[in-house]
Short mmCIF file of C-alpha atoms in Angstrom, two decimals:
data_model
loop_
_atom_site.label_atom_id
_atom_site.label_comp_id
_atom_site.label_asym_id
_atom_site.label_seq_id
_atom_site.Cartn_x
_atom_site.Cartn_y
_atom_site.Cartn_z
CA MET A 1 -4.12 51.15 33.12
CA GLU A 2 -1.80 54.12 33.51
CA ALA A 3 1.06 51.88 34.59
CA GLU A 4 0.49 49.76 31.50
CA SER A 5 0.71 52.75 29.16
CA GLU A 6 3.88 53.93 30.94
CA PHE A 7 5.33 50.45 30.53
CA LYS A 8 4.55 50.51 26.82
CA GLU A 9 5.94 54.04 26.43
CA TYR A 10 9.20 52.98 28.08
CA TYR A 11 9.83 50.37 25.39
CA ALA A 12 8.49 52.50 22.55
CA LYS A 13 10.78 55.44 23.43
CA ASN A 14 13.79 53.16 23.91
CA MET A 15 15.75 55.81 25.86
CA ARG A 16 18.76 54.45 27.75
CA GLY A 17 18.74 57.01 30.58
CA ILE A 18 21.63 56.98 33.06
CA SER A 19 22.38 53.33 32.26
CA GLY A 20 23.35 54.68 28.82
CA TRP A 21 26.46 56.27 30.36
CA PHE A 22 27.96 52.87 31.07
CA ASN A 23 28.79 50.88 27.99
CA ARG A 24 31.99 48.97 27.48
CA ALA A 25 31.65 49.05 23.69
CA TYR A 26 33.14 52.53 23.43
CA THR A 27 36.51 54.19 24.03
CA ILE A 28 38.04 55.27 27.37
CA GLU A 29 36.59 58.79 27.00
CA ARG A 30 33.16 57.31 27.69
CA TRP A 31 34.33 55.93 31.06
CA LEU A 32 35.99 59.23 31.90
CA TYR A 33 32.70 61.00 31.03
CA ALA A 34 30.71 58.79 33.44
CA ALA A 35 33.37 58.98 36.18
CA HIS A 36 33.59 62.78 35.83
CA ARG A 37 29.84 63.16 36.31
CA ILE A 38 29.70 60.79 39.30
CA THR A 39 32.69 62.42 41.03
CA GLY A 40 31.10 65.81 40.34
CA ILE A 41 27.89 64.78 42.10
CA LEU A 42 29.85 63.34 45.05
CA ILE A 43 31.89 66.55 45.39
CA VAL A 44 28.65 68.59 45.49
CA LEU A 45 27.37 66.31 48.27
CA PHE A 46 30.61 66.79 50.23
CA VAL A 47 30.53 70.56 49.68
CA LEU A 48 27.00 70.68 51.19
CA ALA A 49 28.33 68.99 54.33
CA HIS A 50 31.39 71.23 54.20
CA PHE A 51 29.18 74.34 54.10
CA TYR A 52 27.25 73.08 57.13
CA SER A 53 30.45 72.69 59.13
CA THR A 54 33.77 73.66 57.53
CA GLY A 55 35.72 71.70 60.14
CA TRP A 56 33.99 68.42 59.29
CA HIS A 57 35.82 65.81 57.30
CA PRO A 58 34.94 62.14 56.86
CA GLY A 59 38.03 60.62 58.55
CA LEU A 60 41.10 58.47 57.72
CA TRP A 61 40.20 56.12 54.81
CA TRP A 62 37.23 58.22 53.78
CA ASP A 63 39.61 61.18 53.51
CA ALA A 64 41.75 59.17 51.09
CA LEU A 65 38.60 58.30 49.10
CA LEU A 66 37.62 61.96 49.03
CA GLY A 67 41.12 62.62 47.67
CA ILE A 68 40.61 60.12 44.84
CA ILE A 69 37.29 61.76 43.94
CA VAL A 70 38.62 65.32 43.99
CA THR A 71 41.92 64.63 42.23
CA PHE A 72 40.22 62.63 39.49
CA HIS A 73 37.75 65.44 38.89
CA THR A 74 40.62 67.95 38.79
CA ALA A 75 42.88 65.99 36.43
CA ASN A 76 40.07 65.02 34.07
CA GLY A 77 38.74 68.57 34.26
CA ILE A 78 42.04 69.86 32.86
CA ARG A 79 41.73 67.40 29.98
CA LEU A 80 38.16 68.50 29.33
CA ILE A 81 39.09 72.18 29.35
CA LEU A 82 41.78 71.51 26.75
CA ALA A 83 39.45 69.38 24.59
CA GLU A 84 36.34 71.53 24.85
CA LEU A 85 38.21 74.71 24.02
CA GLY A 86 39.30 72.99 20.82
CA PHE A 87 43.03 72.73 21.66
CA ALA A 88 43.39 68.95 21.84
CA VAL A 89 40.97 67.76 19.16
CA GLY A 90 43.04 68.38 16.02
CA LYS A 91 41.96 69.84 12.71
CA PRO A 92 39.28 68.58 10.30
CA LEU A 93 40.73 66.26 7.66
CA LEU A 94 40.81 66.89 3.95
CA ILE A 95 41.92 63.37 3.07
CA LYS A 96 40.56 60.33 4.88
CA LYS A 97 41.87 56.80 4.93
CA PRO A 98 39.39 54.02 4.02
CA SER A 99 38.79 53.18 7.67
CA GLN A 100 39.61 56.54 9.21
CA ARG A 101 39.65 56.65 13.00
CA PRO A 102 38.55 59.99 14.50
CA VAL A 103 41.35 62.50 15.05
CA SER A 104 39.58 63.97 18.08
CA ILE A 105 39.96 60.64 19.90
CA GLU A 106 43.18 59.14 18.60
CA GLY A 107 45.17 62.30 17.94
CA VAL A 108 46.74 64.60 20.54
CA GLN A 109 43.77 63.99 22.82
CA ARG A 110 45.05 60.45 23.60
CA TYR A 111 48.24 61.93 25.04
CA VAL A 112 46.13 64.36 27.07
CA VAL A 113 44.17 61.37 28.45
CA VAL A 114 47.43 59.70 29.51
CA PHE A 115 48.65 62.98 31.04
CA ALA A 116 45.37 63.40 32.96
CA LEU A 117 45.50 59.83 34.30
CA VAL A 118 49.14 60.17 35.39
CA LEU A 119 48.35 63.51 37.05
CA PHE A 120 45.40 61.87 38.82
CA VAL A 121 47.55 59.04 40.19
CA VAL A 122 50.27 61.44 41.39
CA LEU A 123 47.83 63.87 43.05
CA ALA A 124 45.81 61.03 44.61
CA ALA A 125 49.01 59.46 46.00
CA ILE A 126 50.11 62.77 47.56
CA TRP A 127 46.61 63.29 49.03
CA ALA A 128 46.53 59.72 50.40
CA TYR A 129 50.02 60.16 51.94
CA TYR A 130 48.81 63.22 53.82
CA ALA A 131 45.47 61.68 54.80
CA LEU A 132 46.80 58.30 55.93
CA ILE A 133 50.30 59.06 57.27
CA VAL A 134 50.91 62.77 57.94
CA GLN A 135 47.48 63.66 59.34
CA PRO A 136 47.34 60.83 61.99
CA MET A 137 50.94 61.66 63.07
CA MET A 138 49.94 65.27 63.60
CA GLY A 139 46.95 64.05 65.60
CA MET B 1 32.39 41.98 -36.70
CA ALA B 2 30.65 42.90 -33.50
CA SER B 3 31.27 39.45 -32.06
CA GLU B 4 35.01 39.68 -32.92
CA GLU B 5 35.25 43.01 -31.07
CA ALA B 6 33.39 41.58 -28.13
CA LYS B 7 35.76 38.62 -28.00
CA GLU B 8 38.67 40.93 -27.20
CA TYR B 9 37.09 41.85 -23.86
CA VAL B 10 36.39 38.33 -22.63
CA LEU B 11 38.50 37.40 -19.62
CA PRO B 12 41.15 34.74 -20.21
CA PRO B 13 39.80 31.37 -19.01
CA GLU B 14 42.43 30.98 -16.27
CA VAL B 15 41.64 34.44 -14.83
CA LEU B 16 37.92 33.73 -15.02
CA GLU B 17 38.42 30.41 -13.26
CA GLU B 18 40.49 32.09 -10.54
CA THR B 19 37.83 34.78 -10.03
CA VAL B 20 35.03 32.23 -9.77
CA LYS B 21 37.13 30.19 -7.34
CA ALA B 22 37.83 33.24 -5.14
CA SER B 23 34.16 34.19 -5.19
CA GLU B 24 33.11 30.65 -4.24
CA GLU B 25 35.64 30.73 -1.41
CA LEU B 26 34.21 34.04 -0.17
CA TRP B 27 30.61 32.84 -0.19
CA LYS B 28 31.24 29.29 1.08
CA PRO B 29 29.47 28.72 4.46
CA VAL B 30 32.13 28.52 7.17
CA ARG B 31 30.38 28.85 10.52
CA LYS B 32 26.97 28.58 12.13
CA ILE B 33 25.99 31.83 13.82
CA LYS B 34 22.99 32.43 16.09
CA PHE B 35 21.15 35.71 15.49
CA ARG B 36 19.25 37.16 18.47
CA ILE B 37 16.82 39.64 17.00
CA TYR B 38 14.72 42.20 18.89
CA LYS B 39 11.05 41.92 17.94
CA TYR B 40 8.67 44.67 18.94
CA ASN B 41 5.73 46.44 17.36
CA PRO B 42 4.73 49.33 19.68
CA ARG B 43 1.25 49.49 18.13
CA LYS B 44 0.47 45.84 18.90
CA ASP B 45 2.87 44.28 21.40
CA TYR B 46 2.75 44.73 25.16
CA ALA B 47 6.53 44.27 25.50
CA PRO B 48 9.43 43.37 23.23
CA HIS B 49 10.75 39.84 22.91
CA TRP B 50 13.79 38.18 21.33
CA GLU B 51 13.77 35.72 18.49
CA GLU B 52 16.65 33.45 17.59
CA HIS B 53 17.63 32.26 14.14
CA GLU B 54 20.57 30.09 13.16
CA LEU B 55 22.32 30.63 9.88
CA GLU B 56 25.33 29.22 8.05
CA VAL B 57 27.40 32.31 7.26
CA SER B 58 30.22 32.86 4.83
CA ARG B 59 33.26 35.12 5.08
CA GLY B 60 31.80 37.81 2.85
CA MET B 61 28.30 37.88 4.32
CA THR B 62 27.22 41.14 5.91
CA VAL B 63 24.67 41.45 8.70
CA LEU B 64 22.21 42.94 6.21
CA ASP B 65 22.68 39.93 3.88
CA ALA B 66 21.94 37.63 6.82
CA LEU B 67 18.87 39.66 7.83
CA LEU B 68 17.49 39.50 4.28
CA ILE B 69 18.00 35.72 4.22
CA ILE B 70 16.18 35.44 7.59
CA LYS B 71 13.40 37.69 6.32
CA GLY B 72 13.09 35.73 3.09
CA GLU B 73 13.26 32.24 4.56
CA THR B 74 12.28 32.08 8.21
CA ASP B 75 10.66 35.26 9.51
CA HIS B 76 8.75 37.25 6.89
CA SER B 77 7.43 39.71 9.47
CA LEU B 78 10.88 41.07 10.38
CA GLY B 79 10.93 44.88 10.19
CA ILE B 80 14.19 46.35 8.85
CA ARG B 81 15.07 49.50 6.97
CA TYR B 82 17.70 49.45 4.23
CA SER B 83 18.28 50.93 0.82
CA CYS B 84 21.66 51.20 -0.91
CA ARG B 85 23.48 48.22 0.67
CA MET B 86 26.85 49.98 0.37
CA GLY B 87 27.12 52.37 3.32
CA LEU B 88 25.94 55.49 1.51
CA CYS B 89 22.30 55.98 2.51
CA GLY B 90 22.57 55.42 6.27
CA SER B 91 19.25 53.57 6.51
CA CYS B 92 20.43 50.33 8.10
CA ALA B 93 22.17 51.61 11.25
CA MET B 94 21.37 49.38 14.23
CA MET B 95 22.87 48.03 17.44
CA ILE B 96 25.05 45.08 16.46
CA ASN B 97 26.34 43.32 19.59
CA GLY B 98 25.71 46.48 21.61
CA LYS B 99 27.38 49.01 19.31
CA GLN B 100 25.98 51.26 16.59
CA MET B 101 27.02 50.01 13.15
CA LEU B 102 25.72 49.92 9.60
CA ALA B 103 24.31 46.44 8.92
CA CYS B 104 25.43 46.64 5.28
CA GLN B 105 29.06 47.40 6.18
CA THR B 106 29.54 44.94 9.02
CA ARG B 107 30.46 41.37 8.25
CA VAL B 108 28.76 38.78 10.42
CA LEU B 109 32.01 37.03 11.36
CA GLU B 110 33.60 40.37 12.22
CA ALA B 111 30.66 41.23 14.50
CA ALA B 112 30.58 37.78 16.12
CA GLY B 113 34.34 37.74 16.79
CA SER B 114 35.28 34.58 18.65
CA GLY B 115 31.69 34.02 19.82
CA ASP B 116 28.83 32.58 17.82
CA VAL B 117 26.00 34.97 18.72
CA VAL B 118 25.12 38.24 16.98
CA GLU B 119 22.61 40.35 18.89
CA LEU B 120 20.60 42.87 16.89
CA ARG B 121 18.58 45.73 18.40
CA PRO B 122 17.13 48.95 17.02
CA LEU B 123 19.20 52.10 17.65
CA ASP B 124 19.29 53.19 21.30
CA ASN B 125 17.69 56.53 22.22
CA PHE B 126 15.43 56.44 19.14
CA PRO B 127 11.73 55.53 19.38
CA VAL B 128 11.08 52.07 17.95
CA GLU B 129 9.11 52.03 14.71
CA ARG B 130 9.07 48.26 14.43
CA ASP B 131 11.62 45.55 15.23
CA LEU B 132 14.99 46.88 14.01
CA ALA B 133 13.68 50.07 12.38
CA ALA B 134 13.85 53.26 14.45
CA ASP B 135 11.72 56.40 14.14
CA PHE B 136 13.89 59.29 12.87
CA THR B 137 11.29 62.09 13.09
CA SER B 138 12.91 63.97 15.99
CA PHE B 139 16.39 63.33 14.59
CA PHE B 140 15.53 65.08 11.32
CA GLU B 141 13.70 67.85 13.20
CA LYS B 142 16.91 68.55 15.13
CA HIS B 143 18.89 68.50 11.89
CA ARG B 144 16.44 70.95 10.30
CA ALA B 145 16.54 73.18 13.41
CA VAL B 146 20.17 74.23 12.76
CA LYS B 147 19.23 75.40 9.23
CA PRO B 148 21.53 73.08 7.29
CA TRP B 149 21.78 75.18 4.14
CA ILE B 150 23.77 78.19 2.93
CA ILE B 151 22.22 81.38 4.31
CA ARG B 152 22.92 84.60 2.37
CA ASN B 153 21.91 88.15 3.15
CA ASP B 154 22.65 89.63 -0.29
CA GLU B 155 19.47 88.85 -2.15
CA VAL B 156 20.60 90.63 -5.32
CA GLU B 157 23.66 88.43 -5.68
CA LEU B 158 21.63 85.37 -4.79
CA ASN B 159 19.02 86.00 -7.47
CA ASN B 160 21.42 87.27 -10.14
CA PRO B 161 24.78 85.63 -9.43
CA THR B 162 27.76 87.47 -10.91
CA GLY B 163 29.98 84.40 -10.84
CA PRO B 164 30.98 81.35 -8.83
CA TYR B 165 32.07 81.67 -5.19
CA LYS B 166 35.80 81.18 -4.82
CA GLN B 167 37.22 79.05 -2.03
CA THR B 168 40.81 78.14 -1.23
CA VAL B 169 41.75 74.57 -0.31
CA ASP B 170 42.26 75.64 3.32
CA GLU B 171 38.77 77.13 3.45
CA TYR B 172 37.34 73.96 1.89
CA ALA B 173 39.27 71.74 4.35
CA ARG B 174 37.58 73.48 7.29
CA TYR B 175 34.22 71.88 6.53
CA TYR B 176 34.80 69.05 4.01
CA GLN B 177 35.05 66.33 6.68
CA PHE B 178 31.56 67.13 7.98
CA THR B 179 29.90 67.02 4.55
CA ASP B 180 30.33 63.22 4.57
CA CYS B 181 27.50 62.79 7.09
CA ILE B 182 24.88 60.30 5.87
CA LYS B 183 22.42 60.93 8.73
CA CYS B 184 22.40 57.32 9.88
CA GLY B 185 21.73 58.37 13.49
CA ALA B 186 24.58 56.29 14.98
CA CYS B 187 26.15 59.33 16.70
CA LEU B 188 22.97 60.52 18.42
CA SER B 189 22.25 56.95 19.48
CA ALA B 190 25.75 56.53 21.01
CA CYS B 191 25.69 59.89 22.82
CA PRO B 192 25.37 59.47 26.63
CA THR B 193 24.03 63.02 26.93
CA ALA B 194 21.24 62.27 24.44
CA ALA B 195 20.35 59.25 26.60
CA THR B 196 19.24 61.55 29.41
CA ASP B 197 18.41 64.85 27.67
CA TYR B 198 15.63 64.43 25.10
CA GLU B 199 15.94 68.00 23.84
CA TYR B 200 19.70 67.90 23.24
CA LEU B 201 20.38 68.78 19.59
CA GLY B 202 22.87 65.94 19.28
CA PRO B 203 26.23 65.45 17.59
CA GLN B 204 24.86 65.23 14.07
CA ALA B 205 22.96 68.53 14.12
CA LEU B 206 25.74 70.41 15.94
CA ALA B 207 28.46 69.13 13.59
CA GLN B 208 26.29 70.22 10.64
CA ALA B 209 25.80 73.65 12.24
CA TYR B 210 29.59 73.97 12.44
CA ARG B 211 29.93 72.76 8.85
CA TYR B 212 27.72 75.60 7.56
CA ILE B 213 29.05 78.27 9.93
CA VAL B 214 32.68 77.84 8.77
CA ASP B 215 31.73 77.69 5.09
CA THR B 216 32.98 80.97 3.56
CA ARG B 217 29.87 81.18 1.37
CA ASP B 218 27.59 81.20 4.40
CA ASP B 219 26.43 84.32 6.23
CA GLY B 220 24.13 82.70 8.80
CA LEU B 221 26.23 82.73 11.99
CA ASP B 222 23.92 85.20 13.74
CA VAL B 223 20.89 83.14 12.75
CA ARG B 224 22.39 79.90 14.09
CA ILE B 225 23.87 81.23 17.34
CA PRO B 226 20.53 81.41 19.22
CA ILE B 227 19.96 77.76 18.20
CA VAL B 228 23.33 76.20 19.10
CA ASP B 229 24.45 78.50 21.94
CA THR B 230 21.85 77.18 24.39
CA GLU B 231 21.43 74.82 27.31
CA HIS B 232 20.45 72.00 24.95
CA GLY B 233 22.95 73.06 22.30
CA CYS B 234 26.71 72.65 22.08
CA TRP B 235 27.37 73.38 25.79
CA ARG B 236 25.57 70.17 26.73
CA CYS B 237 28.32 68.10 25.11
CA HIS B 238 30.91 66.88 27.63
CA PHE B 239 33.17 65.07 25.21
CA ALA B 240 32.47 61.38 25.73
CA ALA B 241 33.50 61.15 22.04
CA SER B 242 31.36 58.06 21.43
CA CYS B 243 29.73 59.81 18.46
CA SER B 244 33.06 59.94 16.66
CA ASP B 245 33.88 56.40 17.76
CA VAL B 246 30.81 54.91 16.05
CA CYS B 247 30.57 57.16 12.97
CA PRO B 248 30.77 54.84 9.94
CA ARG B 249 31.93 57.68 7.65
CA GLY B 250 34.74 59.17 9.76
CA VAL B 251 32.91 62.48 10.15
CA ASP B 252 34.18 63.05 13.72
CA PRO B 253 31.21 65.06 15.08
CA ALA B 254 32.88 65.40 18.52
CA GLN B 255 35.62 67.45 16.91
CA GLY B 256 33.03 69.64 15.15
CA ILE B 257 31.22 70.38 18.43
CA GLN B 258 34.44 71.31 20.29
CA LEU B 259 35.51 73.56 17.40
CA LEU B 260 32.04 75.14 17.45
CA LYS B 261 32.50 75.90 21.17
CA LYS B 262 35.93 77.37 20.42
CA LEU B 263 34.42 79.58 17.72
CA LEU B 264 31.64 80.79 20.03
CA ILE B 265 34.08 81.57 22.89
CA LYS B 266 36.42 83.44 20.56
CA ARG B 267 33.52 85.43 19.22
CA LYS B 268 32.26 86.29 22.73
CA PHE B 269 35.69 87.64 23.71
CA GLY B 270 36.08 89.41 20.37
CA LEU B 271 39.35 87.56 19.76
CA LYS B 272 38.60 86.58 16.20
CA PRO B 273 35.33 87.94 14.86
CA HIS B 274 33.78 85.59 12.34
CA LYS B 275 34.11 86.94 8.82
CA PRO B 276 31.68 85.20 6.55
CA ALA B 277 31.16 85.45 2.82
CA GLU B 278 34.48 87.01 1.94
CA ALA B 279 34.45 85.27 -1.39
CA LEU B 280 31.62 87.28 -2.89
CA PRO B 281 32.00 86.89 -6.67
CA ALA B 282 31.20 90.53 -7.45
CA LYS B 283 33.81 91.71 -4.94
CA VAL B 284 36.48 89.38 -6.33
CA LYS B 285 35.64 90.57 -9.86
CA ALA B 286 35.77 94.25 -8.87
CA GLU B 287 39.13 93.75 -7.16
CA LYS B 288 40.54 92.08 -10.25
CA GLU B 289 39.31 94.85 -12.54
CA GLY B 290 40.17 97.67 -10.17
#
């Protein structure tokens, strides 16, 4: 009986939960939001292991994956700092076009997104070079 | 005499004919579209189900037009909420093919795109009232929580105004964009943070808080800070910007929330203390005279 009422409540409340993070109907910022949260959780998990033994690291390809996670979180974090401190979101409009697109998405912030993604690729490539080529050579 | 005057305003026959022709063209059925509609009454049904209706649609037909035809002809029990039919009241927001839109402002063919199915659901993250109508009780509670009105401390001026409040265009431009909100609920529904945090104030309420805080007539910053500067307030926003993406009125709530954060940080560091209510009529008058 309790399960039935929970079942009913689930549909009546209509809350999306974590599945609500992933929706391809929206702009790229939505994907970056979800990816930022997931990479954040993964970094916390790694840091727990890192606290247990600071010398531990996952190894060759996993090191490169760790690099992707950390560099994405860093690059997107810079974008978020700029946006959330109000530097990249533009000013409120006095005159709107009939089908006005939001300035906070399609203004300066778009360039910051591109900058963050380029920074991510560059940092991840450097990290991967060290993890996959330099580190094994050094033994 | 009256009929002669009236004759002057009658459209020339060729213009009238052209107008009728254009109108016929606009309302001529062009394609058959399948509507998948979410049916659920939480008081009666065990679980929701989908119903399908096929309709010949024309170029000018909006989703709301189609829903009213379905309600009138095939399914009289369909629960929808609508009022003005022109994008001003915000009653008919719903999920159209997975995205929050106003049913009265979205054309069926535009929503269907190259496909032939239009899927209609009630707004995500809102309790279902019935079928496509969502329950807005908590949404309006959150809106009310940020005190969306002008707060003044000078009771004497408030009760016996000495003149109108003066505002420059720049001061007006700071908040004008946010006054266009029609409270349709699309932003809160699109917000990924609201999908997991039930107590989050949401983009609509926070943008309205910013709208009143930056209004030069308002003196309620200290009253609103304990409401917005909390765990479930503006710091919960992580800029997914979906609220601004779906807003049918171009309000850009995401921008309002980030600017609200900027204002709070500046205030905490004492960089730019907020100076409200500079445009007090009595003060302006005294300065002019003095």
